[in-house]
mmCIF file of C-alpha atoms in Angstrom:
data_model
loop_
_atom_site.group_PDB
_atom_site.id
_atom_site.type_symbol
_atom_site.label_atom_id
_atom_site.label_comp_id
_atom_site.label_asym_id
_atom_site.label_seq_id
_atom_site.Cartn_x
_atom_site.Cartn_y
_atom_site.Cartn_z
ATOM 1 C CA MET Y 23 101.884 130.497 99.056
ATOM 2 C CA SER Y 24 102.629 133.170 101.937
ATOM 3 C CA GLU Y 25 102.075 130.350 104.680
ATOM 4 C CA THR Y 26 104.812 130.166 107.522
ATOM 5 C CA ALA Y 27 106.113 126.930 108.682
ATOM 6 C CA ARG Y 28 107.976 126.801 112.558
ATOM 7 C CA THR Y 29 111.712 125.418 111.560
ATOM 8 C CA VAL Y 30 114.659 124.905 113.400
ATOM 9 C CA VAL Y 31 117.996 126.600 112.048
ATOM 10 C CA ILE Y 32 121.554 127.388 112.919
ATOM 11 C CA GLU Y 33 122.927 130.599 111.618
ATOM 12 C CA GLY Y 34 126.931 129.546 112.836
ATOM 13 C CA PHE Y 35 128.163 125.774 113.787
ATOM 14 C CA GLY Y 36 128.440 124.961 117.447
ATOM 15 C CA GLY Y 37 126.458 123.288 120.569
ATOM 16 C CA PRO Y 38 123.239 122.665 120.872
ATOM 17 C CA GLU Y 39 122.834 126.414 122.338
ATOM 18 C CA VAL Y 40 122.529 127.803 118.788
ATOM 19 C CA LEU Y 41 119.326 125.830 116.876
ATOM 20 C CA GLN Y 42 116.849 128.453 116.671
ATOM 21 C CA LEU Y 43 112.974 128.184 116.125
ATOM 22 C CA ARG Y 44 111.643 130.339 113.242
ATOM 23 C CA ASP Y 45 109.383 131.256 111.244
ATOM 24 C CA LEU Y 46 109.637 130.369 107.645
ATOM 25 C CA PRO Y 47 107.917 130.982 104.738
ATOM 26 C CA VAL Y 48 106.556 127.517 102.928
ATOM 27 C CA GLY Y 49 106.019 128.280 99.546
ATOM 28 C CA GLU Y 50 104.983 126.572 96.843
ATOM 29 C CA PRO Y 51 107.173 123.607 94.898
ATOM 30 C CA GLY Y 52 108.141 123.648 91.777
ATOM 31 C CA PRO Y 53 109.343 120.980 89.132
ATOM 32 C CA GLY Y 54 110.455 117.959 90.874
ATOM 33 C CA GLU Y 55 109.739 119.304 94.167
ATOM 34 C CA LEU Y 56 106.782 118.800 96.656
ATOM 35 C CA ARG Y 57 105.874 120.080 99.823
ATOM 36 C CA ILE Y 58 105.008 117.703 102.886
ATOM 37 C CA ARG Y 59 102.802 118.601 105.977
ATOM 38 C CA HIS Y 60 105.036 117.162 108.937
ATOM 39 C CA GLN Y 61 103.610 114.651 112.010
ATOM 40 C CA ALA Y 62 106.911 113.906 113.044
ATOM 41 C CA CYS Y 63 110.662 114.065 113.005
ATOM 42 C CA GLY Y 64 113.768 112.083 113.306
ATOM 43 C CA LEU Y 65 116.508 112.905 115.472
ATOM 44 C CA ASN Y 66 120.338 111.020 113.621
ATOM 45 C CA PHE Y 67 124.400 111.490 114.946
ATOM 46 C CA ILE Y 68 124.555 113.198 110.857
ATOM 47 C CA ASP Y 69 121.589 116.612 112.650
ATOM 48 C CA VAL Y 70 124.905 117.243 114.888
ATOM 49 C CA TYR Y 71 128.314 116.709 112.793
ATOM 50 C CA GLN Y 72 125.827 119.618 111.160
ATOM 51 C CA ARG Y 73 125.138 121.440 113.723
ATOM 52 C CA THR Y 74 128.934 121.457 114.523
ATOM 53 C CA GLY Y 75 130.345 122.257 111.609
ATOM 54 C CA LEU Y 76 131.738 118.755 111.004
ATOM 55 C CA TYR Y 77 129.820 118.191 107.899
ATOM 56 C CA PRO Y 78 129.538 122.381 106.648
ATOM 57 C CA LEU Y 79 126.612 123.926 105.639
ATOM 58 C CA ALA Y 80 126.443 127.306 103.811
ATOM 59 C CA LEU Y 81 124.648 129.510 106.614
ATOM 60 C CA PRO Y 82 122.197 130.291 108.092
ATOM 61 C CA HIS Y 83 120.618 126.554 107.338
ATOM 62 C CA ALA Y 84 118.066 124.330 108.823
ATOM 63 C CA LEU Y 85 118.989 121.142 110.608
ATOM 64 C CA GLY Y 86 116.842 117.500 109.941
ATOM 65 C CA MET Y 87 117.259 114.369 107.687
ATOM 66 C CA GLU Y 88 114.368 112.766 107.964
ATOM 67 C CA ALA Y 89 110.632 112.581 108.525
ATOM 68 C CA ALA Y 90 107.000 111.756 107.650
ATOM 69 C CA GLY Y 91 103.742 113.691 106.921
ATOM 70 C CA ILE Y 92 100.958 113.850 104.453
ATOM 71 C CA VAL Y 93 101.536 115.656 100.403
ATOM 72 C CA GLU Y 94 100.417 119.232 100.066
ATOM 73 C CA ALA Y 95 100.745 119.797 97.271
ATOM 74 C CA VAL Y 96 103.326 118.568 94.002
ATOM 75 C CA GLY Y 97 105.449 120.270 90.888
ATOM 76 C CA GLU Y 98 105.233 119.325 87.601
ATOM 77 C CA GLY Y 99 106.849 116.454 86.677
ATOM 78 C CA VAL Y 100 106.260 114.022 89.742
ATOM 79 C CA THR Y 101 104.550 111.185 89.773
ATOM 80 C CA HIS Y 102 104.818 108.968 92.553
ATOM 81 C CA LEU Y 103 103.308 110.977 94.861
ATOM 82 C CA LYS Y 104 100.442 113.031 94.746
ATOM 83 C CA PRO Y 105 98.090 115.870 97.157
ATOM 84 C CA GLY Y 106 96.890 113.732 100.404
ATOM 85 C CA ASP Y 107 99.619 110.409 99.954
ATOM 86 C CA ARG Y 108 101.213 109.560 103.072
ATOM 87 C CA ALA Y 109 104.759 109.399 103.286
ATOM 88 C CA ALA Y 110 107.843 109.245 104.715
ATOM 89 C CA TYR Y 111 111.825 110.417 103.612
ATOM 90 C CA ALA Y 112 115.586 110.326 104.749
ATOM 91 C CA ALA Y 113 116.741 113.051 102.287
ATOM 92 C CA THR Y 114 118.732 115.983 101.448
ATOM 93 C CA PRO Y 115 119.134 118.931 101.761
ATOM 94 C CA PRO Y 116 118.893 119.176 105.583
ATOM 95 C CA GLY Y 117 115.046 120.702 106.577
ATOM 96 C CA ALA Y 118 113.194 118.033 108.242
ATOM 97 C CA TYR Y 119 113.154 119.635 111.638
ATOM 98 C CA ALA Y 120 109.981 121.690 110.254
ATOM 99 C CA GLN Y 121 106.340 121.594 111.143
ATOM 100 C CA ALA Y 122 106.450 122.266 106.560
ATOM 101 C CA ARG Y 123 108.886 122.116 104.100
ATOM 102 C CA VAL Y 124 108.423 122.245 100.242
ATOM 103 C CA MET Y 125 111.777 119.575 98.671
ATOM 104 C CA PRO Y 126 113.034 117.478 96.100
ATOM 105 C CA ALA Y 127 110.355 114.405 95.679
ATOM 106 C CA ALA Y 128 112.931 111.685 94.151
ATOM 107 C CA GLN Y 129 113.497 110.393 97.767
ATOM 108 C CA VAL Y 130 110.587 110.742 99.760
ATOM 109 C CA CYS Y 131 108.401 108.096 99.570
ATOM 110 C CA PRO Y 132 104.790 106.695 99.467
ATOM 111 C CA LEU Y 133 104.275 105.319 103.640
ATOM 112 C CA PRO Y 134 102.268 102.143 103.888
ATOM 113 C CA ASP Y 135 99.264 102.236 106.198
ATOM 114 C CA GLU Y 136 100.589 99.844 108.740
ATOM 115 C CA ILE Y 137 103.331 102.187 109.288
ATOM 116 C CA SER Y 138 102.349 104.804 111.529
ATOM 117 C CA PHE Y 139 104.208 108.841 110.939
ATOM 118 C CA ASP Y 140 106.037 108.045 114.166
ATOM 119 C CA GLN Y 141 107.552 104.580 113.088
ATOM 120 C CA ALA Y 142 108.413 105.876 109.639
ATOM 121 C CA ALA Y 143 110.229 109.428 111.340
ATOM 122 C CA ALA Y 144 112.263 107.076 113.922
ATOM 123 C CA MET Y 145 113.174 104.802 110.701
ATOM 124 C CA MET Y 146 113.707 106.317 107.309
ATOM 125 C CA LEU Y 147 117.547 107.267 107.656
ATOM 126 C CA LYS Y 148 118.076 104.448 110.122
ATOM 127 C CA GLY Y 149 116.482 102.031 108.409
ATOM 128 C CA LEU Y 150 117.937 102.532 104.682
ATOM 129 C CA THR Y 151 121.176 102.693 106.249
ATOM 130 C CA VAL Y 152 120.718 99.402 107.575
ATOM 131 C CA ASP Y 153 119.729 98.215 104.206
ATOM 132 C CA TYR Y 154 122.484 99.608 102.425
ATOM 133 C CA LEU Y 155 124.865 97.660 105.288
ATOM 134 C CA PHE Y 156 123.646 94.661 104.424
ATOM 135 C CA HIS Y 157 122.458 94.521 101.054
ATOM 136 C CA ARG Y 158 124.886 97.046 99.064
ATOM 137 C CA THR Y 159 127.918 97.545 100.763
ATOM 138 C CA THR Y 160 129.887 93.873 100.562
ATOM 139 C CA PRO Y 161 128.325 90.771 100.039
ATOM 140 C CA LEU Y 162 126.754 89.195 103.060
ATOM 141 C CA SER Y 163 125.152 85.551 103.294
ATOM 142 C CA ARG Y 164 122.953 83.531 106.143
ATOM 143 C CA GLY Y 165 126.181 82.437 108.302
ATOM 144 C CA ASP Y 166 128.542 86.029 107.826
ATOM 145 C CA THR Y 167 129.009 87.272 111.303
ATOM 146 C CA VAL Y 168 128.814 90.563 111.718
ATOM 147 C CA LEU Y 169 130.329 93.080 114.071
ATOM 148 C CA PHE Y 170 128.029 95.801 114.871
ATOM 149 C CA HIS Y 171 129.098 98.763 117.140
ATOM 150 C CA ALA Y 172 126.498 101.199 118.677
ATOM 151 C CA ALA Y 173 124.063 98.047 118.988
ATOM 152 C CA ALA Y 174 121.645 99.596 121.017
ATOM 153 C CA GLY Y 175 121.162 102.698 119.048
ATOM 154 C CA GLY Y 176 119.014 103.352 116.496
ATOM 155 C CA VAL Y 177 120.691 102.068 113.877
ATOM 156 C CA GLY Y 178 121.895 99.295 115.914
ATOM 157 C CA LEU Y 179 118.492 98.006 117.250
ATOM 158 C CA ILE Y 180 117.148 97.820 113.494
ATOM 159 C CA ALA Y 181 120.657 96.052 112.440
ATOM 160 C CA CYS Y 182 119.812 92.879 115.130
ATOM 161 C CA GLN Y 183 116.533 92.782 113.886
ATOM 162 C CA TRP Y 184 117.912 92.837 110.771
ATOM 163 C CA ALA Y 185 120.467 89.700 111.148
ATOM 164 C CA LYS Y 186 118.559 87.550 112.781
ATOM 165 C CA ALA Y 187 115.680 87.790 109.809
ATOM 166 C CA GLU Y 188 118.447 86.647 107.359
ATOM 167 C CA GLY Y 189 120.587 84.414 109.081
ATOM 168 C CA ILE Y 190 123.644 86.373 109.995
ATOM 169 C CA THR Y 191 125.617 86.330 113.330
ATOM 170 C CA LEU Y 192 125.738 89.634 114.922
ATOM 171 C CA ILE Y 193 128.362 90.841 117.610
ATOM 172 C CA GLY Y 194 127.096 93.776 119.055
ATOM 173 C CA THR Y 195 128.841 96.241 121.364
ATOM 174 C CA ALA Y 196 127.592 98.929 123.929
ATOM 175 C CA GLY Y 197 128.159 101.135 126.489
ATOM 176 C CA SER Y 198 126.410 99.331 129.202
ATOM 177 C CA ASP Y 199 124.951 95.918 130.337
ATOM 178 C CA GLU Y 200 121.317 97.778 130.187
ATOM 179 C CA LYS Y 201 121.996 98.232 126.457
ATOM 180 C CA CYS Y 202 123.700 95.244 125.443
ATOM 181 C CA ALA Y 203 120.619 93.289 127.007
ATOM 182 C CA LEU Y 204 118.018 95.766 124.830
ATOM 183 C CA ALA Y 205 120.712 94.794 121.730
ATOM 184 C CA LYS Y 206 120.418 90.762 122.437
ATOM 185 C CA ALA Y 207 116.692 91.484 123.124
ATOM 186 C CA HIS Y 208 116.532 92.722 119.714
ATOM 187 C CA GLY Y 209 118.330 89.951 118.145
ATOM 188 C CA ALA Y 210 122.360 90.125 118.262
ATOM 189 C CA THR Y 211 123.897 87.385 118.667
ATOM 190 C CA HIS Y 212 127.025 87.912 121.359
ATOM 191 C CA VAL Y 213 126.990 91.059 122.980
ATOM 192 C CA ILE Y 214 130.255 93.374 124.512
ATOM 193 C CA ASN Y 215 129.946 95.769 127.027
ATOM 194 C CA TYR Y 216 133.181 97.452 125.761
ATOM 195 C CA ARG Y 217 133.767 99.970 128.910
ATOM 196 C CA THR Y 218 134.145 96.919 131.084
ATOM 197 C CA GLU Y 219 135.714 94.561 128.026
ATOM 198 C CA ASN Y 220 138.411 94.377 125.146
ATOM 199 C CA PHE Y 221 136.285 93.914 122.400
ATOM 200 C CA THR Y 222 138.477 93.475 120.304
ATOM 201 C CA ASP Y 223 139.937 89.847 122.461
ATOM 202 C CA ARG Y 224 136.550 89.413 123.114
ATOM 203 C CA VAL Y 225 135.671 89.078 119.590
ATOM 204 C CA ARG Y 226 138.733 86.681 118.434
ATOM 205 C CA GLU Y 227 137.041 84.784 121.674
ATOM 206 C CA LEU Y 228 133.050 84.455 120.402
ATOM 207 C CA THR Y 229 134.982 83.564 116.712
ATOM 208 C CA ASP Y 230 137.757 81.329 117.822
ATOM 209 C CA GLY Y 231 140.926 83.201 117.235
ATOM 210 C CA LYS Y 232 138.923 83.967 113.151
ATOM 211 C CA GLY Y 233 137.621 87.450 113.178
ATOM 212 C CA VAL Y 234 134.382 88.186 111.857
ATOM 213 C CA ASP Y 235 133.798 88.703 108.399
ATOM 214 C CA VAL Y 236 132.456 92.651 108.180
ATOM 215 C CA VAL Y 237 132.904 95.502 110.932
ATOM 216 C CA MET Y 238 130.058 98.363 110.780
ATOM 217 C CA ASP Y 239 131.345 101.159 112.731
ATOM 218 C CA SER Y 240 129.600 104.424 113.361
ATOM 219 C CA ILE Y 241 131.835 105.815 116.579
ATOM 220 C CA GLY Y 242 134.856 106.113 114.433
ATOM 221 C CA ALA Y 243 137.927 107.556 116.135
ATOM 222 C CA ASP Y 244 137.480 105.558 119.559
ATOM 223 C CA THR Y 245 136.906 102.277 117.862
ATOM 224 C CA PHE Y 246 138.532 102.195 114.604
ATOM 225 C CA GLU Y 247 141.967 100.277 115.167
ATOM 226 C CA GLY Y 248 140.075 97.673 117.411
ATOM 227 C CA SER Y 249 137.939 97.207 114.632
ATOM 228 C CA LEU Y 250 140.344 96.274 112.040
ATOM 229 C CA ASP Y 251 141.983 93.816 114.654
ATOM 230 C CA CYS Y 252 138.565 92.140 114.802
ATOM 231 C CA LEU Y 253 138.293 91.057 111.296
ATOM 232 C CA LYS Y 254 139.619 87.784 109.257
ATOM 233 C CA PRO Y 255 141.771 87.831 106.476
ATOM 234 C CA LEU Y 256 140.058 89.760 103.351
ATOM 235 C CA GLY Y 257 137.576 91.004 105.974
ATOM 236 C CA MET Y 258 135.878 94.178 105.081
ATOM 237 C CA MET Y 259 135.981 97.500 106.900
ATOM 238 C CA ILE Y 260 132.853 99.482 107.289
ATOM 239 C CA SER Y 261 133.407 103.423 108.660
ATOM 240 C CA PHE Y 262 130.224 104.905 108.092
ATOM 241 C CA GLY Y 263 129.820 107.329 111.074
ATOM 242 C CA ASN Y 264 131.760 109.582 113.696
ATOM 243 C CA ALA Y 265 130.046 109.522 117.028
ATOM 244 C CA SER Y 266 133.153 109.626 118.705
ATOM 245 C CA GLY Y 267 135.329 112.424 115.835
ATOM 246 C CA PRO Y 268 136.417 111.556 112.727
ATOM 247 C CA VAL Y 269 139.268 109.059 112.267
ATOM 248 C CA PRO Y 270 142.792 109.813 111.981
ATOM 249 C CA PRO Y 271 144.424 109.216 108.142
ATOM 250 C CA VAL Y 272 145.124 105.560 107.619
ATOM 251 C CA ASN Y 273 148.297 104.533 106.428
ATOM 252 C CA ILE Y 274 146.495 102.135 103.653
ATOM 253 C CA GLY Y 275 150.091 100.116 103.666
ATOM 254 C CA MET Y 276 148.423 98.474 107.872
ATOM 255 C CA LEU Y 277 145.210 97.107 105.569
ATOM 256 C CA GLY Y 278 147.986 94.774 103.382
ATOM 257 C CA GLN Y 279 149.683 94.396 107.225
ATOM 258 C CA LYS Y 280 146.828 93.021 108.721
ATOM 259 C CA GLY Y 281 145.483 90.510 106.230
ATOM 260 C CA SER Y 282 144.865 92.233 102.655
ATOM 261 C CA LEU Y 283 141.744 93.900 104.713
ATOM 262 C CA LYS Y 284 139.307 96.592 102.570
ATOM 263 C CA LEU Y 285 137.863 99.750 104.324
ATOM 264 C CA THR Y 286 135.295 101.676 103.097
ATOM 265 C CA ARG Y 287 133.426 104.861 104.043
ATOM 266 C CA PRO Y 288 129.979 105.083 102.619
ATOM 267 C CA THR Y 289 127.207 107.532 103.272
ATOM 268 C CA LEU Y 290 123.501 106.713 102.732
ATOM 269 C CA PHE Y 291 122.664 109.573 100.128
ATOM 270 C CA THR Y 292 125.119 108.449 98.034
ATOM 271 C CA HIS Y 293 123.114 105.116 98.190
ATOM 272 C CA ILE Y 294 119.476 106.827 97.354
ATOM 273 C CA SER Y 295 120.972 109.535 94.862
ATOM 274 C CA ASP Y 296 119.464 107.702 92.749
ATOM 275 C CA HIS Y 297 115.538 107.848 92.568
ATOM 276 C CA ALA Y 298 114.809 104.184 91.441
ATOM 277 C CA ALA Y 299 117.140 102.714 94.090
ATOM 278 C CA CYS Y 300 116.218 104.585 97.040
ATOM 279 C CA GLN Y 301 112.334 103.693 96.413
ATOM 280 C CA ALA Y 302 113.067 100.472 96.434
ATOM 281 C CA MET Y 303 115.495 100.540 99.909
ATOM 282 C CA ALA Y 304 112.605 101.813 101.161
ATOM 283 C CA ARG Y 305 109.963 99.225 100.001
ATOM 284 C CA ARG Y 306 112.479 96.862 101.529
ATOM 285 C CA LEU Y 307 112.564 98.539 104.486
ATOM 286 C CA PHE Y 308 109.056 99.135 104.857
ATOM 287 C CA GLY Y 309 108.684 95.199 104.345
ATOM 288 C CA LYS Y 310 110.867 94.338 107.126
ATOM 289 C CA VAL Y 311 108.831 96.402 108.954
ATOM 290 C CA THR Y 312 104.897 95.396 108.014
ATOM 291 C CA GLY Y 313 105.988 91.657 108.092
ATOM 292 C CA GLY Y 314 107.273 91.953 111.472
ATOM 293 C CA GLU Y 315 111.014 90.970 110.970
ATOM 294 C CA VAL Y 316 111.515 94.679 112.250
ATOM 295 C CA LYS Y 317 110.067 96.392 114.793
ATOM 296 C CA ILE Y 318 111.109 99.909 115.044
ATOM 297 C CA ARG Y 319 111.525 101.315 119.027
ATOM 298 C CA ILE Y 320 111.302 104.612 119.596
ATOM 299 C CA ASP Y 321 112.660 105.793 123.038
ATOM 300 C CA GLN Y 322 112.566 108.856 123.528
ATOM 301 C CA ARG Y 323 110.607 111.833 122.257
ATOM 302 C CA PHE Y 324 111.135 115.749 122.465
ATOM 303 C CA PRO Y 325 108.836 118.456 121.605
ATOM 304 C CA LEU Y 326 110.337 120.833 118.694
ATOM 305 C CA ASP Y 327 111.026 123.192 121.033
ATOM 306 C CA GLN Y 328 112.969 121.323 123.028
ATOM 307 C CA VAL Y 329 115.376 120.303 119.877
ATOM 308 C CA ALA Y 330 118.707 121.359 122.038
ATOM 309 C CA ASP Y 331 117.801 118.995 124.912
ATOM 310 C CA ALA Y 332 117.566 116.290 122.232
ATOM 311 C CA HIS Y 333 120.459 116.861 120.842
ATOM 312 C CA ARG Y 334 122.450 116.860 124.445
ATOM 313 C CA ALA Y 335 120.931 113.481 125.070
ATOM 314 C CA LEU Y 336 122.028 112.409 121.570
ATOM 315 C CA GLU Y 337 125.653 113.317 122.093
ATOM 316 C CA ALA Y 338 125.937 112.195 125.755
ATOM 317 C CA ARG Y 339 124.402 108.608 124.858
ATOM 318 C CA GLN Y 340 121.556 108.961 127.141
ATOM 319 C CA THR Y 341 119.278 107.417 124.140
ATOM 320 C CA THR Y 342 118.344 104.501 123.184
ATOM 321 C CA GLY Y 343 116.385 103.388 120.089
ATOM 322 C CA SER Y 344 115.151 106.062 117.944
ATOM 323 C CA THR Y 345 114.186 109.527 119.058
ATOM 324 C CA ILE Y 346 111.389 111.400 117.421
ATOM 325 C CA LEU Y 347 110.549 115.436 117.795
ATOM 326 C CA GLU Y 348 106.912 115.768 117.962
ATOM 327 C CA LEU Y 349 105.304 118.428 116.534
#
């Protein structure tokens, strides 16, 4: 197939200005692959990490980790999807900022008719992240208390709703009163404006000095130490992002001094690397959405050729909910 597709690539690491739009050949799927024509793709902080080189890629490289569209062709051995199927994914390798692509099929998921392409592109990476945080990282039970940073972001708003649906007390932090109100409206039990309050002190007040069972922190360097001080003894710190920069090296003895704490740094792509696990996680996410427990909020839309502006808005923390790129 000689068709080309508009695709966002980088030839060097740097700021949003390194994002380039190219017409690249698409080709035919090989064994275990499929070709998908995207209807929308999602924007995530991991895209920024890859663009800047924090998560290095072999250059040149296309960017983008989640999208939704229609399967055009499948290679040998692909049985869970066929041409004409609606599908969505969060998956490696990067390359979702494109009109169409050929990619491994294992992490591409059949998309229920009740979920729009825009919704799917806005929720796959974020929703599957919430799934592994709540169901696969540490046991969580009804009545547990979680501190969730960036609660008004794309992952955060899904997490607020997920927690409410499962009877988990979620204390959410955000950087403005408006963002705090948004998190509260989506199910956060308590909210903290970290620009006007010390979130560690406030968490201790809200928990009568006991601390929380789990911290879910995608901010990184700015919140790491304070987050540890929010945990009760034997609590779990889940550091799953670096929006403010990577966490500096940790003296592991500190975990013992602060109450035999547990610390993990998971990634979504480890959790979805197994085909069956990925598909089961997606079905659970789709069930939350089609059942009305989780609503996907898309607050920003950018044409593909304005992807640099989308990155600038995300990095400046000017976004709420999810952002999609329209093709």
